[in-house]
Coordinates of C-alpha atoms in Angstrom, one line a residue:
X1 CA 0.0 0.0 0.0
X2 CA 1.4 3.4 -0.9
X3 CA 1.7 5.8 2.0
X4 CA 0.5 9.4 1.6
X5 CA 3.4 11.6 0.8
X6 CA 5.4 13.0 3.7
X7 CA 2.9 14.9 6.0
X8 CA 0.3 15.7 3.5
X9 CA -2.3 13.6 5.4
X10 CA -1.4 15.3 8.7
X11 CA -4.3 17.7 8.9
X12 CA -5.3 17.5 12.6
X13 CA -4.9 20.6 14.8
X14 CA -2.2 20.3 17.4
X15 CA -2.6 21.4 21.0
X16 CA -0.1 24.2 21.9
X17 CA 1.7 24.2 25.3
X18 CA 3.6 27.2 26.7
X19 CA 5.8 26.1 29.6
X20 CA 8.3 28.0 31.7
X21 CA 11.5 26.1 31.9
X22 CA 13.5 28.7 33.9
X23 CA 13.1 32.3 35.0
X24 CA 11.8 34.2 32.0
X25 CA 12.5 31.2 29.7
X26 CA 9.6 29.5 27.8
X27 CA 9.0 26.6 25.4
X28 CA 6.3 26.9 22.8
X29 CA 5.5 23.3 21.8
X30 CA 2.8 21.6 19.8
X31 CA 2.7 17.8 19.9
X32 CA 5.7 17.2 17.7
X33 CA 5.4 20.3 15.5
X34 CA 8.4 22.6 15.3
X35 CA 9.1 24.3 18.7
X36 CA 10.0 27.9 19.4
X37 CA 11.9 29.2 22.5
X38 CA 11.4 32.5 24.3
X39 CA 14.1 34.2 26.3
X40 CA 13.0 37.2 28.3
X41 CA 15.8 39.5 29.4
X42 CA 15.9 42.8 31.3
X43 CA 15.0 45.0 28.4
X44 CA 14.2 42.8 25.4
X45 CA 13.1 39.3 24.2
X46 CA 14.8 36.8 21.9
X47 CA 12.7 34.2 20.1
X48 CA 14.5 31.0 19.1
X49 CA 13.2 29.7 15.7
X50 CA 10.6 31.6 13.8
X51 CA 8.0 29.0 12.8
X52 CA 7.0 28.2 9.2
X53 CA 4.9 31.2 8.3
X54 CA 4.1 34.7 9.6
X55 CA 0.7 33.4 10.6
X56 CA 2.2 30.6 12.7
X57 CA 4.7 33.1 14.2
X58 CA 1.8 35.4 15.3
X59 CA 0.6 32.5 17.5
X60 CA 4.0 32.6 19.2
X61 CA 4.0 36.4 19.5
X62 CA 0.5 36.2 21.2
X63 CA 1.9 33.8 23.8
X64 CA 4.9 36.1 24.4
X65 CA 2.6 39.0 25.0
X66 CA 0.8 37.2 27.8
X67 CA 4.1 37.1 29.8
X68 CA 5.9 40.3 28.8
X69 CA 5.4 43.6 27.0
X70 CA 9.2 43.9 26.3
X71 CA 10.1 44.2 22.6
X72 CA 11.1 41.2 20.6
X73 CA 14.5 42.5 19.4
X74 CA 16.1 39.2 18.2
X75 CA 15.1 36.1 16.3
X76 CA 17.6 33.3 16.4
X77 CA 17.5 30.8 13.6
X78 CA 19.1 27.5 14.8
X79 CA 19.5 26.4 11.2
X80 CA 18.2 27.2 7.7
X81 CA 15.2 24.8 7.2
X82 CA 12.1 26.6 5.9
X83 CA 9.8 25.2 8.6
X84 CA 11.9 27.1 11.2
X85 CA 12.7 30.4 9.4
X86 CA 10.0 31.5 7.0
X87 CA 7.8 33.1 9.8
X88 CA 10.6 35.6 10.6
X89 CA 8.9 38.5 8.7
X90 CA 6.2 38.6 11.5
X91 CA 8.9 39.9 13.9
X92 CA 8.9 43.5 12.7
X93 CA 12.2 45.3 13.3
X94 CA 13.9 42.3 15.0
X95 CA 17.5 41.4 14.2
X96 CA 17.6 38.0 12.5
X97 CA 20.6 35.9 13.7
X98 CA 22.1 32.6 12.3
X99 CA 25.5 31.1 11.8
X100 CA 27.7 31.9 8.8
X101 CA 27.2 28.3 7.6
X102 CA 23.4 28.5 7.9
X103 CA 23.4 31.7 5.8
X104 CA 25.6 29.9 3.2
X105 CA 23.1 27.1 3.1
X106 CA 20.3 29.5 2.5
X107 CA 22.3 30.8 -0.5
X108 CA 23.0 27.3 -1.8
X109 CA 19.7 25.6 -1.2
X110 CA 17.2 27.8 0.6
X111 CA 14.8 28.2 -2.4
X112 CA 14.8 24.4 -3.1
X113 CA 14.2 23.7 0.6
X114 CA 11.3 26.2 0.7
X115 CA 9.6 24.6 -2.2
X116 CA 10.3 21.1 -0.9
X117 CA 9.0 21.8 2.6
X118 CA 5.9 23.6 1.5
X119 CA 5.0 20.4 -0.4
X120 CA 5.8 18.1 2.5
X121 CA 3.9 20.0 5.3
X122 CA 0.7 21.7 3.9
X123 CA -0.8 22.2 7.4
X124 CA 2.3 24.1 8.7
X125 CA 2.3 26.3 5.6
X126 CA -1.3 27.4 5.6
X127 CA -1.4 31.1 4.6
X128 CA 1.7 30.4 2.6
X129 CA 0.9 33.5 0.5
X130 CA 1.9 35.6 3.6
X131 CA 5.6 34.5 3.3
X132 CA 7.4 37.4 1.5
X133 CA 10.2 35.1 0.3
X134 CA 13.4 33.6 1.8
X135 CA 14.4 34.7 5.3
X136 CA 17.8 36.4 5.3
X137 CA 19.8 37.1 8.5
X138 CA 20.9 40.6 9.5
X139 CA 23.7 39.3 11.8
X140 CA 25.8 36.1 11.3
X141 CA 28.8 34.7 13.2
X142 CA 31.4 31.9 12.7
X143 CA 31.4 29.8 15.9
X144 CA 29.8 31.7 18.8
X145 CA 28.5 35.0 19.9
X146 CA 26.9 36.5 23.0
X147 CA 23.7 38.6 22.9
X148 CA 23.1 40.7 26.0
X149 CA 19.4 41.3 27.0
X150 CA 20.4 43.8 29.6
X151 CA 22.4 41.8 32.2
X152 CA 21.1 38.5 30.8
X153 CA 23.6 36.7 28.4
X154 CA 22.4 34.5 25.6
X155 CA 25.4 32.5 24.4
X156 CA 24.9 31.2 20.9
X157 CA 27.2 28.3 19.9
X158 CA 27.9 26.2 16.9
X159 CA 28.9 22.9 18.6
X160 CA 29.5 21.0 15.4
X161 CA 27.7 19.5 12.4
X162 CA 24.6 17.4 13.2
X163 CA 21.1 17.9 11.9
X164 CA 22.6 20.3 9.4
X165 CA 26.2 21.6 8.9
X166 CA 25.2 25.0 10.5
X167 CA 23.2 24.2 13.6
X168 CA 23.5 26.4 16.7
X169 CA 22.2 26.2 20.2
X170 CA 21.2 29.0 22.6
X171 CA 22.6 28.7 26.1
X172 CA 21.4 30.9 29.0
X173 CA 24.1 30.6 31.6
X174 CA 22.3 32.3 34.5
X175 CA 19.5 29.6 34.4
X176 CA 21.6 26.8 32.9
X177 CA 18.9 26.3 30.2
X178 CA 19.6 25.4 26.6
X179 CA 17.5 25.7 23.4
X180 CA 18.9 22.9 21.2
X181 CA 17.1 23.4 17.9
X182 CA 16.9 20.1 16.0
X183 CA 20.1 18.7 17.6
X184 CA 17.7 17.0 20.0
X185 CA 14.1 15.8 19.5
X186 CA 11.9 14.3 22.2
X187 CA 9.6 11.4 21.2
X188 CA 9.7 12.8 17.7
X189 CA 11.7 11.5 14.8
X190 CA 14.9 13.3 13.9
X191 CA 14.8 14.6 10.4
X192 CA 18.2 13.6 8.9
X193 CA 17.8 14.5 5.2
X194 CA 20.6 17.1 5.5
X195 CA 22.4 15.4 8.4
X196 CA 26.0 14.5 9.2
X197 CA 25.5 11.2 11.0
X198 CA 29.2 10.6 11.8
X199 CA 29.6 14.1 13.5
X200 CA 26.3 14.3 15.3
X201 CA 27.1 12.1 18.3
X202 CA 30.2 14.2 19.2
X203 CA 28.1 17.3 18.8
X204 CA 25.7 15.8 21.3
X205 CA 28.6 15.1 23.7
X206 CA 29.4 18.9 23.6
X207 CA 25.8 19.7 24.3
X208 CA 25.7 17.2 27.2
X209 CA 28.9 18.8 28.6
X210 CA 27.0 22.1 29.3
X211 CA 25.2 20.3 32.2
X212 CA 21.8 21.9 31.4
X213 CA 19.1 22.0 34.1
X214 CA 16.5 22.1 31.3
X215 CA 16.2 22.0 27.6
X216 CA 13.8 23.1 24.8
X217 CA 14.3 20.5 22.0
X218 CA 13.5 21.1 18.4
X219 CA 10.3 19.0 18.5
X220 CA 8.5 17.4 21.4
X221 CA 7.7 18.4 25.0
X222 CA 9.9 20.8 27.0
X223 CA 12.5 18.9 29.1
X224 CA 12.3 20.6 32.5
X225 CA 14.8 18.7 34.6
X226 CA 18.4 17.4 34.1
X227 CA 17.1 13.9 34.0
X228 CA 14.6 14.7 31.2
X229 CA 17.3 16.6 29.4
X230 CA 19.6 13.6 29.5
X231 CA 16.8 11.3 28.4
X232 CA 16.2 13.5 25.3
X233 CA 19.9 13.5 24.4
X234 CA 20.1 9.7 24.9
X235 CA 16.9 9.1 22.9
X236 CA 18.3 11.2 20.0
X237 CA 21.6 9.4 20.1
X238 CA 19.9 6.0 20.0
X239 CA 17.7 7.0 17.1
X240 CA 20.7 8.1 15.1
X241 CA 22.9 5.2 16.0
X242 CA 20.2 2.6 15.2
X243 CA 19.4 4.2 11.9
X244 CA 23.0 4.8 10.7
X245 CA 24.2 1.4 12.0
X246 CA 21.6 -0.4 9.9
X247 CA 22.2 1.6 6.8
X248 CA 25.9 1.3 7.1
X249 CA 25.7 -2.5 7.2
X250 CA 23.5 -2.5 4.1
X251 CA 26.0 -0.3 2.2
X252 CA 28.9 -2.5 3.3
X253 CA 27.1 -5.5 2.0
X254 CA 26.5 -3.8 -1.4
X255 CA 22.7 -3.6 -1.0
X256 CA 20.4 -1.2 -2.8
X257 CA 18.8 1.8 -1.3
X258 CA 15.5 0.0 -1.2
X259 CA 17.1 -3.0 0.6
X260 CA 18.7 -0.5 3.0
X261 CA 15.3 1.1 3.7
X262 CA 13.8 -2.3 4.5
X263 CA 16.7 -3.2 6.8
X264 CA 16.4 0.1 8.6
X265 CA 12.7 -0.3 9.1
X266 CA 13.2 -3.7 10.6
X267 CA 15.3 -2.2 13.5
X268 CA 13.7 1.2 13.7
X269 CA 10.0 0.4 13.7
X270 CA 9.9 -1.5 17.0
X271 CA 11.6 1.3 18.9
X272 CA 10.5 4.5 17.1
X273 CA 7.4 4.1 15.0
X274 CA 5.3 5.8 17.7
X275 CA 7.3 9.0 17.4
X276 CA 5.9 12.1 15.7
X277 CA 6.7 12.4 12.0
X278 CA 8.4 9.0 11.9
X279 CA 6.9 7.8 8.6
X280 CA 7.5 11.2 7.1
X281 CA 11.2 11.3 8.0
X282 CA 12.3 7.7 7.4
X283 CA 12.7 7.7 3.6
X284 CA 14.7 11.0 3.7
X285 CA 16.7 9.7 6.6
X286 CA 17.7 6.5 5.0
X287 CA 18.5 8.2 1.7
X288 CA 20.9 10.6 3.4
X289 CA 22.4 7.8 5.6
X290 CA 23.0 5.7 2.5
X291 CA 24.8 8.6 0.8
X292 CA 27.0 9.3 3.8
X293 CA 27.9 5.7 4.2
X294 CA 29.0 5.7 0.6
X295 CA 31.3 8.7 1.3
X296 CA 29.1 11.6 0.1
X297 CA 29.9 14.2 2.8
X298 CA 27.9 17.1 1.5
X299 CA 24.2 16.3 1.5
X300 CA 22.5 16.3 -1.9
X301 CA 20.0 19.1 -2.2
X302 CA 16.4 18.1 -1.8
X303 CA 14.0 19.5 -4.4
X304 CA 10.2 19.0 -4.6
X305 CA 10.8 16.7 -7.6
X306 CA 13.5 14.6 -5.8
X307 CA 11.2 14.3 -2.7
X308 CA 8.5 12.7 -4.8
X309 CA 10.8 10.4 -6.7
X310 CA 12.5 9.1 -3.6
X311 CA 9.2 8.7 -1.8
X312 CA 7.7 6.7 -4.6
X313 CA 10.8 4.5 -4.7
X314 CA 10.9 3.7 -1.0
X315 CA 7.4 4.2 0.4
X316 CA 5.5 3.3 -2.7

């Protein structure tokens, strides 16, 4: 039986949660949809990840306004994916921050990614006509930078390649809270279509070394304790290791992509099939893992056409 493409059949409304994970630090989550983080400082607010459209971003802004009237001066993009960044135009007058690498990836593949993701996630891209175009940062940095919201420091760090080559996290030292972007997911599948599987575990090690008291992952519920934070990191590590281990064995044995997909499903389904967006992600994940195991370091660009061809080959 052919499975509906990506998340085109996912039309159900998600319940939004808005949880405080530290003083003035909030997680905007919605049952496995992309999360946003809110950092309230002395004189201003930073939002971490902008949502998929300006209409979706307005829902985040409405929640922020319930807890503070301070201006939203900064929007941090943890990476370049459309579902994270195309809502940025809703934040009028805010500085848009991302890593140098993430900006380079917008240049290289932002338009293709935009078209691809709009096709994959119709529900998240309702009011797509409100998107003025690609989101471009106003400030970029190489490895790390600090933004001061009055006396409150937000330390933004590129810890290594992982979900994409240009991922960053936001660390708030005074509360020991980290906003991980898609480096970590909680009971949600990791999307690995642009990933670096070999590097990702070491990047998670650097994230663990922060010793966070709480974490806002890229998808899934807020992780409000050190134990929950550790669980989220361990779960992500297990997901990646199980997937790449299976695909690596298939490549070593000279198997086809379709055979690698079947082998991955055999070990992944029992552990992870209940996770949000699991079926959506698996074909993209196996395709990228297959490429990396064959020595292709730089992820092949996904286009709307490639998405459909690959889906038909693997999920058809």
